[in-house]
mmCIF file of C-alpha atoms in Angstrom:
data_model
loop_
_atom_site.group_PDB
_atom_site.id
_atom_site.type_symbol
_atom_site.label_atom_id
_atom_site.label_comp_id
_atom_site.label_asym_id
_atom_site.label_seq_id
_atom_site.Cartn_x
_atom_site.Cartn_y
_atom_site.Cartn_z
ATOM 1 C CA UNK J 1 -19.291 -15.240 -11.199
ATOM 2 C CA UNK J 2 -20.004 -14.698 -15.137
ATOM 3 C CA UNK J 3 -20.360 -11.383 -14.067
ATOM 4 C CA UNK J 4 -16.886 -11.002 -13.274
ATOM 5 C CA UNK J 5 -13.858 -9.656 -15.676
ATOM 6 C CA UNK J 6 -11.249 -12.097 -15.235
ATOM 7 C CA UNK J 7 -7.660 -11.086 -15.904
ATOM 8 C CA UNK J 8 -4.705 -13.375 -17.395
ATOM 9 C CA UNK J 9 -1.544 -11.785 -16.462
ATOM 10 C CA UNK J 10 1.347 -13.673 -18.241
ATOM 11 C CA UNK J 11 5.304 -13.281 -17.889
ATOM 12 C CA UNK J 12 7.284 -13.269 -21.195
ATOM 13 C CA UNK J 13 9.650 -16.030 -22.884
ATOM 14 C CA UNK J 14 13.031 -17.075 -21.788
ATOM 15 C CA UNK J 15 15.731 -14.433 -22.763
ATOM 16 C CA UNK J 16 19.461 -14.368 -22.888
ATOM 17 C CA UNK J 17 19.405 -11.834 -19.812
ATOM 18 C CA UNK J 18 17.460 -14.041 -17.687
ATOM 19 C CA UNK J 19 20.119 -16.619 -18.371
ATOM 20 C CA UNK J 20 22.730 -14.731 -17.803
ATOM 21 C CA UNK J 21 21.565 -13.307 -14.472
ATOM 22 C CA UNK J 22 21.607 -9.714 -16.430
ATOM 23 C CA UNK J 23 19.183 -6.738 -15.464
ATOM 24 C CA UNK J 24 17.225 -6.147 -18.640
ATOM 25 C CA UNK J 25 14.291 -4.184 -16.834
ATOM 26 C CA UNK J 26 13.454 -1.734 -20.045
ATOM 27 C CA UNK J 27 15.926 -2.755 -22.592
ATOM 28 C CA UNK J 28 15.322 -5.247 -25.708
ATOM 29 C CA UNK J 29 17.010 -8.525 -25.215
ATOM 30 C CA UNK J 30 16.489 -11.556 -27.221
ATOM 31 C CA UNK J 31 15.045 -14.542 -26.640
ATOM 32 C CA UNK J 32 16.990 -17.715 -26.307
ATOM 33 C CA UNK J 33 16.005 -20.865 -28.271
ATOM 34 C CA UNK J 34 13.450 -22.023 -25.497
ATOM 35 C CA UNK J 35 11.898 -19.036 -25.350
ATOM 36 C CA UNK J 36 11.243 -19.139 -28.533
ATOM 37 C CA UNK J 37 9.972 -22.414 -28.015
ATOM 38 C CA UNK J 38 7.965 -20.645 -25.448
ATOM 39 C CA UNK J 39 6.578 -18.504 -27.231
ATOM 40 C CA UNK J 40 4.034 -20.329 -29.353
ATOM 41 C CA UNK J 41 2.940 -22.206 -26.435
ATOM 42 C CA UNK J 42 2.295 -19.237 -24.319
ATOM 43 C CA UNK J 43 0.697 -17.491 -27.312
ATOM 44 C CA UNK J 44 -1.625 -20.679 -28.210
ATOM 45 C CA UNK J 45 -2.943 -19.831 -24.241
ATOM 46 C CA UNK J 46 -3.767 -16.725 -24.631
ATOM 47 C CA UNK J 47 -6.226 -17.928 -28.090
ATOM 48 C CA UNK J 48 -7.633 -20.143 -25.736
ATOM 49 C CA UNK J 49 -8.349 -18.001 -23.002
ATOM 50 C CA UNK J 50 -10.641 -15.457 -25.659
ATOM 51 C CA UNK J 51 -9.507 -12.570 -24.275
ATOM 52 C CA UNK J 52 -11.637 -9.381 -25.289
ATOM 53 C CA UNK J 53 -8.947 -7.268 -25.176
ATOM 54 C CA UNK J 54 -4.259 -7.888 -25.006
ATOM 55 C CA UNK J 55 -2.406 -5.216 -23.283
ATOM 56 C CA UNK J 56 1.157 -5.690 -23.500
ATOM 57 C CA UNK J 57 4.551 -4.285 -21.935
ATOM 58 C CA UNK J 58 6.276 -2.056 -24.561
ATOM 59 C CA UNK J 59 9.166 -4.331 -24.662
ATOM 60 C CA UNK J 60 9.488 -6.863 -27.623
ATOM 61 C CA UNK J 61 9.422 -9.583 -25.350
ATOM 62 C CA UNK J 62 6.097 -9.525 -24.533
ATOM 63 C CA UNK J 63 4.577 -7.920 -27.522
ATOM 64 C CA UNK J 64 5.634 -11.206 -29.110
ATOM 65 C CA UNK J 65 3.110 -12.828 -27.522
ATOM 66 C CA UNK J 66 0.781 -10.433 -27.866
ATOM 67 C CA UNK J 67 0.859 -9.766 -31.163
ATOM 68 C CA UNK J 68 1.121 -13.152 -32.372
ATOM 69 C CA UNK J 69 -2.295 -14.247 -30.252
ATOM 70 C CA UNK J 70 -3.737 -11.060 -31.463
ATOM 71 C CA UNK J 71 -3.805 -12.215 -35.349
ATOM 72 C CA UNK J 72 -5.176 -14.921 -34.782
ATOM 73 C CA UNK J 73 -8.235 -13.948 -32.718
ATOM 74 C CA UNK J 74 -8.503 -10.841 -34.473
ATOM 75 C CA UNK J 75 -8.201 -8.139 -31.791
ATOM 76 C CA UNK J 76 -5.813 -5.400 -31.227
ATOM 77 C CA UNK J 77 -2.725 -5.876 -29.173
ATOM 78 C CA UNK J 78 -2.356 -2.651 -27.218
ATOM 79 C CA UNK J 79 0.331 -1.354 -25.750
ATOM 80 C CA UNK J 80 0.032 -0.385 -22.223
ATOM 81 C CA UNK J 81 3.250 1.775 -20.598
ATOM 82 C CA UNK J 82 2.190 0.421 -17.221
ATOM 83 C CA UNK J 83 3.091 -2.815 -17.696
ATOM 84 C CA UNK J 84 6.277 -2.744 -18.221
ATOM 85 C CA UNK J 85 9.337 -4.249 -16.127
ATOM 86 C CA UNK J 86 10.969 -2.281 -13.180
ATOM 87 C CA UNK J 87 12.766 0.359 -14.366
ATOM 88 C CA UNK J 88 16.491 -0.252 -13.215
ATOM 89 C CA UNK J 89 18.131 3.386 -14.576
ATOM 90 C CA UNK J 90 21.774 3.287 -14.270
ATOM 91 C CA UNK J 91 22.477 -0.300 -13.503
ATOM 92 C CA UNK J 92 20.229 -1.866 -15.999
ATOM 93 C CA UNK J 93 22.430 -3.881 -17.997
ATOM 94 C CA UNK J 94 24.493 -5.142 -15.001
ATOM 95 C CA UNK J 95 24.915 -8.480 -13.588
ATOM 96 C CA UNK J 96 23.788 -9.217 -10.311
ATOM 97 C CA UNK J 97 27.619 -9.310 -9.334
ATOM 98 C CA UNK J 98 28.063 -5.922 -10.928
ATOM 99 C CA UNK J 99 25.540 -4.705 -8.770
ATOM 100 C CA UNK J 100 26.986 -5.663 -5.313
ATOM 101 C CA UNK J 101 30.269 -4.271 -6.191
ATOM 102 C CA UNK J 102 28.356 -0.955 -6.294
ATOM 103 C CA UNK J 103 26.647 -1.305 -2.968
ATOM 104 C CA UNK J 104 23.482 -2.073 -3.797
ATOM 105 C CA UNK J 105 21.871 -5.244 -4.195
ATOM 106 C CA UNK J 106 18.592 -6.922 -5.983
ATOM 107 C CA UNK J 107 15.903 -7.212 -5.169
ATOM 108 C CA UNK J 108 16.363 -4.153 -3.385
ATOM 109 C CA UNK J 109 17.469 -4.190 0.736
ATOM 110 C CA UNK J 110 14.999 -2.402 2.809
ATOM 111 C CA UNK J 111 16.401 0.227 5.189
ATOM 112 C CA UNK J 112 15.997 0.456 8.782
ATOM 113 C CA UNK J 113 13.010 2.079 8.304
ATOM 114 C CA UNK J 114 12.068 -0.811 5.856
ATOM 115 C CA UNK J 115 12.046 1.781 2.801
ATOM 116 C CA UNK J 116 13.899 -0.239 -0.431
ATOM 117 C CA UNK J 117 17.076 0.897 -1.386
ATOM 118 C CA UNK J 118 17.682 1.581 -4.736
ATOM 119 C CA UNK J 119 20.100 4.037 -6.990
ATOM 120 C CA UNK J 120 18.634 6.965 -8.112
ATOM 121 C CA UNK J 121 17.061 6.488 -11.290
ATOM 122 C CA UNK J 122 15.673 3.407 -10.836
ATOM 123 C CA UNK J 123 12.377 2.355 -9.578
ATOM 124 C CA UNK J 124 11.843 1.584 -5.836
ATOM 125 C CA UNK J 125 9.682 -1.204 -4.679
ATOM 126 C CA UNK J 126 7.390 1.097 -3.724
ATOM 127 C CA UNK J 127 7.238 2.889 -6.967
ATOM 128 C CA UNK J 128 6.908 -0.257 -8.674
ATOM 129 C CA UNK J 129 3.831 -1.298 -6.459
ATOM 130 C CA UNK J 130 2.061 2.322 -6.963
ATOM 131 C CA UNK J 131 2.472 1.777 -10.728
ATOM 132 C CA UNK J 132 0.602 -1.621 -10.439
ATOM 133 C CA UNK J 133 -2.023 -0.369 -8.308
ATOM 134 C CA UNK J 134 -2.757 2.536 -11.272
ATOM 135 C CA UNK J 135 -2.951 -0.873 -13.836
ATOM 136 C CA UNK J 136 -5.734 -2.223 -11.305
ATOM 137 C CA UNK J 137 -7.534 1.074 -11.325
ATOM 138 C CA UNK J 138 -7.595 0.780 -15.435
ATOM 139 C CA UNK J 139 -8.469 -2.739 -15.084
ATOM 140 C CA UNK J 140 -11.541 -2.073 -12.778
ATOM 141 C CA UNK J 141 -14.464 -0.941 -14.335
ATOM 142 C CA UNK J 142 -13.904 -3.429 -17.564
ATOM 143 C CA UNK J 143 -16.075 -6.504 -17.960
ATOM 144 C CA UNK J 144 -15.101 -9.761 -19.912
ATOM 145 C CA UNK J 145 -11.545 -10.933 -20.186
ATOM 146 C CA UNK J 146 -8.262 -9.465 -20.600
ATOM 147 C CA UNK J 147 -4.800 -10.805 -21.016
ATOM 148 C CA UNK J 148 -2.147 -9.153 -19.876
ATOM 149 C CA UNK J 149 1.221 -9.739 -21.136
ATOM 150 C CA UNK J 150 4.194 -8.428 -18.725
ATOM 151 C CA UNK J 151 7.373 -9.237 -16.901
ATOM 152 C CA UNK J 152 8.768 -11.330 -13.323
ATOM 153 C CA UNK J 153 8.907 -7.970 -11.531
ATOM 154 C CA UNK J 154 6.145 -6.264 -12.696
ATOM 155 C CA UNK J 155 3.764 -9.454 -11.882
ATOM 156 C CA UNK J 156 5.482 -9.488 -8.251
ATOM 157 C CA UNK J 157 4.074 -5.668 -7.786
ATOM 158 C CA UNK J 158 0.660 -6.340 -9.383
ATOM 159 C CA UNK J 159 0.472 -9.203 -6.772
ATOM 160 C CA UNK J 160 1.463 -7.234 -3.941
ATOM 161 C CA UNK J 161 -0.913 -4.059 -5.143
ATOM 162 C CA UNK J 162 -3.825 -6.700 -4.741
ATOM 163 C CA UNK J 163 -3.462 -8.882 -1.775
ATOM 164 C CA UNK J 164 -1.436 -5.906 0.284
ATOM 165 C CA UNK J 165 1.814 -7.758 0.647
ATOM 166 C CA UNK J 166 4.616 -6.511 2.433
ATOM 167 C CA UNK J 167 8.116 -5.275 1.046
ATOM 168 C CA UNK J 168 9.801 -7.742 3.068
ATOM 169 C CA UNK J 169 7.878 -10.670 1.013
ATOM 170 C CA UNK J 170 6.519 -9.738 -1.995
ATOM 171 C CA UNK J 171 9.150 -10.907 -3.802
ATOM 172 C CA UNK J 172 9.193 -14.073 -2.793
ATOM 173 C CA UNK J 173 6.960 -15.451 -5.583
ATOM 174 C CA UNK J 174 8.586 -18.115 -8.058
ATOM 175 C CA UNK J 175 6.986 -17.357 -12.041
ATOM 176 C CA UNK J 176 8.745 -19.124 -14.548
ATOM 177 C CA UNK J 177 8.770 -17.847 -17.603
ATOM 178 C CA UNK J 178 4.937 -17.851 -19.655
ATOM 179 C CA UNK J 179 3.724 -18.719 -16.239
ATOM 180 C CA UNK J 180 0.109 -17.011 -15.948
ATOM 181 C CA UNK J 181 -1.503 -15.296 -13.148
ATOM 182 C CA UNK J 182 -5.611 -15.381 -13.471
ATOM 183 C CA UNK J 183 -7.110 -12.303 -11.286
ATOM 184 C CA UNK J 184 -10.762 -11.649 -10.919
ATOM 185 C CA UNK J 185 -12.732 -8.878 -10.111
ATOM 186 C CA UNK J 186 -16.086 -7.746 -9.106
ATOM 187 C CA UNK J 187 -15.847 -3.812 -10.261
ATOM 188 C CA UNK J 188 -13.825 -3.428 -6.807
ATOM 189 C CA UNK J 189 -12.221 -5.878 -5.181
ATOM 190 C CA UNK J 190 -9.350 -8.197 -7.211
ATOM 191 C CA UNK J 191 -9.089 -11.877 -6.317
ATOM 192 C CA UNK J 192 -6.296 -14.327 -7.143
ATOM 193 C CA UNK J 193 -7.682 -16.990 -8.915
ATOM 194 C CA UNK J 194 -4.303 -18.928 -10.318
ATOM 195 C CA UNK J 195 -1.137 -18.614 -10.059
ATOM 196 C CA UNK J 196 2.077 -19.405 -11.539
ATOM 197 C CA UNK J 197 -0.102 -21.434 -14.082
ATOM 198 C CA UNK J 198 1.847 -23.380 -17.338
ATOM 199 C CA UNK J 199 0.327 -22.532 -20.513
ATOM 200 C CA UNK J 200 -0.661 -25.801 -20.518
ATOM 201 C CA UNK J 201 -3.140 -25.431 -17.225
ATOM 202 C CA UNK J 202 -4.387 -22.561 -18.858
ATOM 203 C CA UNK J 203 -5.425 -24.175 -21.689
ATOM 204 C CA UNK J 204 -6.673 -27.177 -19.912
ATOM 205 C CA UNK J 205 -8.429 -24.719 -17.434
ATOM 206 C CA UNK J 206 -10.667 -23.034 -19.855
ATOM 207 C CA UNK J 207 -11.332 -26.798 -21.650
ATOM 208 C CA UNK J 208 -12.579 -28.205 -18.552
ATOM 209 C CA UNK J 209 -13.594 -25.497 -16.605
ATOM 210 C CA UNK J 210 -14.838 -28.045 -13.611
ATOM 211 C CA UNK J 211 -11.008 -27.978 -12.648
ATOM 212 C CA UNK J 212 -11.646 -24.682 -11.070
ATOM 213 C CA UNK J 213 -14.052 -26.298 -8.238
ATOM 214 C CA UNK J 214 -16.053 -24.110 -6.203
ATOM 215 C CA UNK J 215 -14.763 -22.044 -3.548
ATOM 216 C CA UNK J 216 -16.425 -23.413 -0.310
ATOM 217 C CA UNK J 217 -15.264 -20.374 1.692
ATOM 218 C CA UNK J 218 -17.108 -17.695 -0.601
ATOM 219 C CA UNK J 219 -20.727 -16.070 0.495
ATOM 220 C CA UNK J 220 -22.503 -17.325 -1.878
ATOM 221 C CA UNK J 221 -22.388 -20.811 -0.882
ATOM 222 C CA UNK J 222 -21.423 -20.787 2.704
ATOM 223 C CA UNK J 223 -24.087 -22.247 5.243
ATOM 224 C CA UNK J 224 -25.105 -24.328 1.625
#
């Protein structure tokens, strides 16, 4: 298992959109006051989890993070296009309301032929999903750790890319903000590891690393 490069995949602070039930997707929006309370905690995970390397989503709200964990350990914070948020075109900026009253709805509805539904110029499901899977293939061959610093929707697609879940579900996954997904991979296959963890659990993970336990169903120790 040392072998392995283990990925921390992190959702950004609170913001004023997420509040406010807006669609952000690529745009700037502030944080609120507990995201910036957020902030430092989430940040004072990611120094904890000695990452080798921080890519982060373009967007301020996660380069925050980012940057701030990358003083202190003394590594670049890198910014990596994939990772950013579903791109929402000409409704981003709308309420969820807004939406509906132009005939669409989010998430997306799937048609009958279960393909999402989506104005043109934004980002189908299925776009989104391909995008993650092309993060995974940059992800692959690295060894050591990497944090990754990205968004609610993005995280949903990286999820689905690597345990093959359908449109009809792969939304339904609850990460609260600075919630942390830990991935792990063998040079091919990606396993989930943790998810929806606090910064808190992550710190407390990597301090007392016997809270992980020992997966029972694995090869390796079947038949043991």
């Amino acid at each position: 298992m040392s072998d392995y490069h283990r990925i921390l995949v992190m959702r950004h602070p609170q913001t004023t959109a997420n509040i406010d039930h807006i669609l952000s997707g690529r745009s700037d929006v502030d944080l609120t006051e507990e995201g910036e309370r957020q902030l430092f905690r989430a940040a004072q995970a990611v120094v904890v989890w000695r990452p080798d390397r921080i890519w982060v989503s373009p967007l301020s709200r996660c380069k925050a993070i980012g940057e701030e964990a990358a003083v202190a350990l003394g590594i670049p914070c890198e910014v990596h296009p994939n990772l950013a948020e579903i791109e929402f075109g000409p409704v981003q900026g709308l309420t969820s309301a807004k939406l509906r009253e132009q005939g669409y709805d989010f998430p997306w509805r799937l048609d009958e032929r279960g393909r999402s539904v989506c104005p043109a110029g934004a980002e189908s499901f299925e776009e989104l999903i391909a995008r993650a899977g092309r993060l995974l293939d940059e992800l692959r061959p690295l060894s050591g750790r990497t944090a990754c610093i990205t968004h609610g929707g993005f995280t949903r697609g990286l999820l689905a890319a690597v345990m093959g879940t359908p449109l009809e579900t792969f939304w339904n996954v609850r990460l609260p903000n600075v919630s942390s997904q830990v991935l792990t991979c063998d040079g091919k296959t990606f396993t989930l590891a943790g998810l929806a963890l606090a910064p808190e659990e992550v710190i407390r993970r990597m301090e007392h690393p016997e809270l992980l336990g020992i997966d029972t169903t694995a090869a390796s120790v079947l038949g043991s």
